[in-house]
């Protein structure tokens, strides 16, 4: 059975002077302030679509890598993934860089890098980002 997750953003005003809030409707766990300054320049206490996309990409990748490793007989102790999503005003999202560190008993660095590359290519959020450059740095902790 498919699961549909929902989030809602309410925006008031123009793009450059306005602001909004993005609410995670399905889980009801958070509501975030959003505005153009946070998106184009960064602003403490205010998020942007790319930060939220980074959260989705890092979570999805970590889950995919955990599954790939486990299926190969190497259950991970821990996986830490940071997704750095770049936004260029006037151009859009130009890439997502995954920085991964994991503790996985019994795996060589070369094997781990291959598993990480597989997860990078095949996690559902990576697939949704088709057409965007996705890079990765993966190492064992």
PDB file of C-alpha atoms in Angstrom:
ATOM      1  CA  UNK A   1       0.000   0.000   0.000  1.00  0.00           C
ATOM      2  CA  UNK A   2       1.357   3.430  -0.932  1.00  0.00           C
ATOM      3  CA  UNK A   3       1.776   6.104   1.716  1.00  0.00           C
ATOM      4  CA  UNK A   4       1.158   9.736   0.866  1.00  0.00           C
ATOM      5  CA  UNK A   5       2.783  12.284   3.170  1.00  0.00           C
ATOM      6  CA  UNK A   6       1.617  15.887   3.299  1.00  0.00           C
ATOM      7  CA  UNK A   7       3.065  19.258   4.175  1.00  0.00           C
ATOM      8  CA  UNK A   8       1.428  22.665   3.769  1.00  0.00           C
ATOM      9  CA  UNK A   9       2.979  26.076   3.264  1.00  0.00           C
ATOM     10  CA  UNK A  10       1.031  29.293   3.783  1.00  0.00           C
ATOM     11  CA  UNK A  11       2.773  32.279   2.160  1.00  0.00           C
ATOM     12  CA  UNK A  12       1.820  35.941   2.501  1.00  0.00           C
ATOM     13  CA  UNK A  13       3.210  38.827   0.505  1.00  0.00           C
ATOM     14  CA  UNK A  14       5.596  39.080  -2.390  1.00  0.00           C
ATOM     15  CA  UNK A  15       8.504  36.723  -2.974  1.00  0.00           C
ATOM     16  CA  UNK A  16      11.175  39.094  -1.685  1.00  0.00           C
ATOM     17  CA  UNK A  17       9.305  40.821   1.165  1.00  0.00           C
ATOM     18  CA  UNK A  18       6.872  38.081   2.124  1.00  0.00           C
ATOM     19  CA  UNK A  19       7.198  35.074   4.366  1.00  0.00           C
ATOM     20  CA  UNK A  20       5.448  31.878   5.228  1.00  0.00           C
ATOM     21  CA  UNK A  21       5.222  28.811   7.382  1.00  0.00           C
ATOM     22  CA  UNK A  22       5.617  25.212   6.327  1.00  0.00           C
ATOM     23  CA  UNK A  23       3.804  22.647   8.455  1.00  0.00           C
ATOM     24  CA  UNK A  24       4.411  18.899   8.424  1.00  0.00           C
ATOM     25  CA  UNK A  25       0.778  17.805   8.245  1.00  0.00           C
ATOM     26  CA  UNK A  26       1.134  14.028   8.259  1.00  0.00           C
ATOM     27  CA  UNK A  27       3.335  13.719  11.323  1.00  0.00           C
ATOM     28  CA  UNK A  28       2.334  16.976  12.989  1.00  0.00           C
ATOM     29  CA  UNK A  29       5.856  17.180  14.474  1.00  0.00           C
ATOM     30  CA  UNK A  30       6.960  20.604  13.272  1.00  0.00           C
ATOM     31  CA  UNK A  31       6.164  23.931  11.695  1.00  0.00           C
ATOM     32  CA  UNK A  32       8.913  26.042  10.120  1.00  0.00           C
ATOM     33  CA  UNK A  33       9.235  29.698   9.151  1.00  0.00           C
ATOM     34  CA  UNK A  34      10.329  30.242   5.515  1.00  0.00           C
ATOM     35  CA  UNK A  35      11.274  33.341   3.534  1.00  0.00           C
ATOM     36  CA  UNK A  36      13.333  34.467   0.553  1.00  0.00           C
ATOM     37  CA  UNK A  37      16.272  35.771   2.594  1.00  0.00           C
ATOM     38  CA  UNK A  38      16.694  32.367   4.245  1.00  0.00           C
ATOM     39  CA  UNK A  39      16.601  30.741   0.823  1.00  0.00           C
ATOM     40  CA  UNK A  40      18.949  33.060  -1.018  1.00  0.00           C
ATOM     41  CA  UNK A  41      21.351  34.119   1.748  1.00  0.00           C
ATOM     42  CA  UNK A  42      20.663  31.999   4.834  1.00  0.00           C
ATOM     43  CA  UNK A  43      18.972  33.254   7.969  1.00  0.00           C
ATOM     44  CA  UNK A  44      19.197  31.865  11.499  1.00  0.00           C
ATOM     45  CA  UNK A  45      15.911  30.539  12.838  1.00  0.00           C
ATOM     46  CA  UNK A  46      14.318  30.313   9.389  1.00  0.00           C
ATOM     47  CA  UNK A  47      14.494  27.343   7.029  1.00  0.00           C
ATOM     48  CA  UNK A  48      14.157  27.015   3.267  1.00  0.00           C
ATOM     49  CA  UNK A  49      13.030  24.363   0.799  1.00  0.00           C
ATOM     50  CA  UNK A  50      16.592  23.201   0.192  1.00  0.00           C
ATOM     51  CA  UNK A  51      17.255  22.549   3.889  1.00  0.00           C
ATOM     52  CA  UNK A  52      14.050  20.522   4.034  1.00  0.00           C
ATOM     53  CA  UNK A  53      15.129  18.678   0.878  1.00  0.00           C
ATOM     54  CA  UNK A  54      18.484  17.990   2.545  1.00  0.00           C
ATOM     55  CA  UNK A  55      16.673  16.518   5.532  1.00  0.00           C
ATOM     56  CA  UNK A  56      14.689  14.246   3.233  1.00  0.00           C
ATOM     57  CA  UNK A  57      17.757  13.224   1.233  1.00  0.00           C
ATOM     58  CA  UNK A  58      19.941  12.467   4.276  1.00  0.00           C
ATOM     59  CA  UNK A  59      17.209  10.384   5.916  1.00  0.00           C
ATOM     60  CA  UNK A  60      16.349   8.494   2.734  1.00  0.00           C
ATOM     61  CA  UNK A  61      19.994   7.780   1.909  1.00  0.00           C
ATOM     62  CA  UNK A  62      20.745   6.553   5.445  1.00  0.00           C
ATOM     63  CA  UNK A  63      17.767   4.196   5.349  1.00  0.00           C
ATOM     64  CA  UNK A  64      18.731   2.866   1.897  1.00  0.00           C
ATOM     65  CA  UNK A  65      22.365   2.338   2.920  1.00  0.00           C
ATOM     66  CA  UNK A  66      21.314   0.538   6.095  1.00  0.00           C
ATOM     67  CA  UNK A  67      19.136  -1.808   4.043  1.00  0.00           C
ATOM     68  CA  UNK A  68      21.830  -2.470   1.425  1.00  0.00           C
ATOM     69  CA  UNK A  69      24.448  -3.190   4.084  1.00  0.00           C
ATOM     70  CA  UNK A  70      22.121  -5.462   6.063  1.00  0.00           C
ATOM     71  CA  UNK A  71      21.125  -7.440   2.954  1.00  0.00           C
ATOM     72  CA  UNK A  72      24.853  -7.943   2.238  1.00  0.00           C
ATOM     73  CA  UNK A  73      25.336  -9.377   5.738  1.00  0.00           C
ATOM     74  CA  UNK A  74      26.895  -6.245   7.282  1.00  0.00           C
ATOM     75  CA  UNK A  75      24.392  -4.730   9.703  1.00  0.00           C
ATOM     76  CA  UNK A  76      25.563  -1.181  10.450  1.00  0.00           C
ATOM     77  CA  UNK A  77      26.097   0.050  13.996  1.00  0.00           C
ATOM     78  CA  UNK A  78      25.522   3.652  12.944  1.00  0.00           C
ATOM     79  CA  UNK A  79      25.264   5.834   9.848  1.00  0.00           C
ATOM     80  CA  UNK A  80      25.561   9.616   9.881  1.00  0.00           C
ATOM     81  CA  UNK A  81      24.649  11.434   6.681  1.00  0.00           C
ATOM     82  CA  UNK A  82      24.658  15.135   5.939  1.00  0.00           C
ATOM     83  CA  UNK A  83      23.059  16.288   2.678  1.00  0.00           C
ATOM     84  CA  UNK A  84      24.244  19.712   1.553  1.00  0.00           C
ATOM     85  CA  UNK A  85      21.743  20.975  -1.020  1.00  0.00           C
ATOM     86  CA  UNK A  86      22.859  23.974  -3.077  1.00  0.00           C
ATOM     87  CA  UNK A  87      20.403  26.586  -4.384  1.00  0.00           C
ATOM     88  CA  UNK A  88      21.467  29.207  -6.918  1.00  0.00           C
ATOM     89  CA  UNK A  89      18.954  32.089  -7.286  1.00  0.00           C
ATOM     90  CA  UNK A  90      17.785  32.262 -10.874  1.00  0.00           C
ATOM     91  CA  UNK A  91      18.983  28.725 -11.537  1.00  0.00           C
ATOM     92  CA  UNK A  92      17.422  26.547  -8.842  1.00  0.00           C
ATOM     93  CA  UNK A  93      18.737  23.494  -7.030  1.00  0.00           C
ATOM     94  CA  UNK A  94      22.137  22.722  -8.507  1.00  0.00           C
ATOM     95  CA  UNK A  95      23.177  19.726  -6.452  1.00  0.00           C
ATOM     96  CA  UNK A  96      23.124  17.620  -3.332  1.00  0.00           C
ATOM     97  CA  UNK A  97      26.365  16.512  -1.700  1.00  0.00           C
ATOM     98  CA  UNK A  98      26.162  13.562   0.678  1.00  0.00           C
ATOM     99  CA  UNK A  99      28.759  13.352   3.441  1.00  0.00           C
ATOM    100  CA  UNK A 100      28.574   9.917   5.070  1.00  0.00           C
ATOM    101  CA  UNK A 101      30.357   8.350   8.019  1.00  0.00           C
ATOM    102  CA  UNK A 102      29.377   4.927   9.309  1.00  0.00           C
ATOM    103  CA  UNK A 103      30.407   2.201  11.680  1.00  0.00           C
ATOM    104  CA  UNK A 104      30.003  -1.126   9.905  1.00  0.00           C
ATOM    105  CA  UNK A 105      31.829  -4.159  11.305  1.00  0.00           C
ATOM    106  CA  UNK A 106      33.491  -6.456   8.776  1.00  0.00           C
ATOM    107  CA  UNK A 107      33.401  -4.128   5.760  1.00  0.00           C
ATOM    108  CA  UNK A 108      36.438  -2.762   3.945  1.00  0.00           C
ATOM    109  CA  UNK A 109      36.604   0.889   2.904  1.00  0.00           C
ATOM    110  CA  UNK A 110      36.288  -0.115  -0.783  1.00  0.00           C
ATOM    111  CA  UNK A 111      33.239  -2.295  -0.099  1.00  0.00           C
ATOM    112  CA  UNK A 112      31.646   0.484   1.946  1.00  0.00           C
ATOM    113  CA  UNK A 113      32.178   3.031  -0.823  1.00  0.00           C
ATOM    114  CA  UNK A 114      30.497   0.671  -3.316  1.00  0.00           C
ATOM    115  CA  UNK A 115      27.524   0.147  -0.999  1.00  0.00           C
ATOM    116  CA  UNK A 116      27.268   3.918  -0.449  1.00  0.00           C
ATOM    117  CA  UNK A 117      27.330   4.568  -4.211  1.00  0.00           C
ATOM    118  CA  UNK A 118      24.511   2.037  -4.661  1.00  0.00           C
ATOM    119  CA  UNK A 119      22.433   3.802  -1.993  1.00  0.00           C
ATOM    120  CA  UNK A 120      23.187   7.215  -3.550  1.00  0.00           C
ATOM    121  CA  UNK A 121      21.890   6.075  -6.932  1.00  0.00           C
ATOM    122  CA  UNK A 122      18.914   4.065  -5.709  1.00  0.00           C
ATOM    123  CA  UNK A 123      17.386   5.815  -2.709  1.00  0.00           C
ATOM    124  CA  UNK A 124      13.942   7.193  -3.645  1.00  0.00           C
ATOM    125  CA  UNK A 125      14.869  10.828  -2.956  1.00  0.00           C
ATOM    126  CA  UNK A 126      17.969  10.524  -5.175  1.00  0.00           C
ATOM    127  CA  UNK A 127      15.714   9.167  -7.893  1.00  0.00           C
ATOM    128  CA  UNK A 128      13.322  12.092  -7.363  1.00  0.00           C
ATOM    129  CA  UNK A 129      16.306  14.413  -7.839  1.00  0.00           C
ATOM    130  CA  UNK A 130      17.099  12.945 -11.279  1.00  0.00           C
ATOM    131  CA  UNK A 131      18.674  15.646 -13.389  1.00  0.00           C
ATOM    132  CA  UNK A 132      20.427  17.174 -10.363  1.00  0.00           C
ATOM    133  CA  UNK A 133      24.068  16.449  -9.618  1.00  0.00           C
ATOM    134  CA  UNK A 134      24.454  14.218  -6.562  1.00  0.00           C
ATOM    135  CA  UNK A 135      27.957  13.732  -5.164  1.00  0.00           C
ATOM    136  CA  UNK A 136      29.152  11.688  -2.216  1.00  0.00           C
ATOM    137  CA  UNK A 137      32.002  11.357   0.257  1.00  0.00           C
ATOM    138  CA  UNK A 138      31.696   8.151   2.243  1.00  0.00           C
ATOM    139  CA  UNK A 139      34.026   6.775   4.899  1.00  0.00           C
ATOM    140  CA  UNK A 140      34.030   4.289   7.697  1.00  0.00           C
ATOM    141  CA  UNK A 141      34.228   5.793  11.180  1.00  0.00           C
TER     142      UNK A 141
END
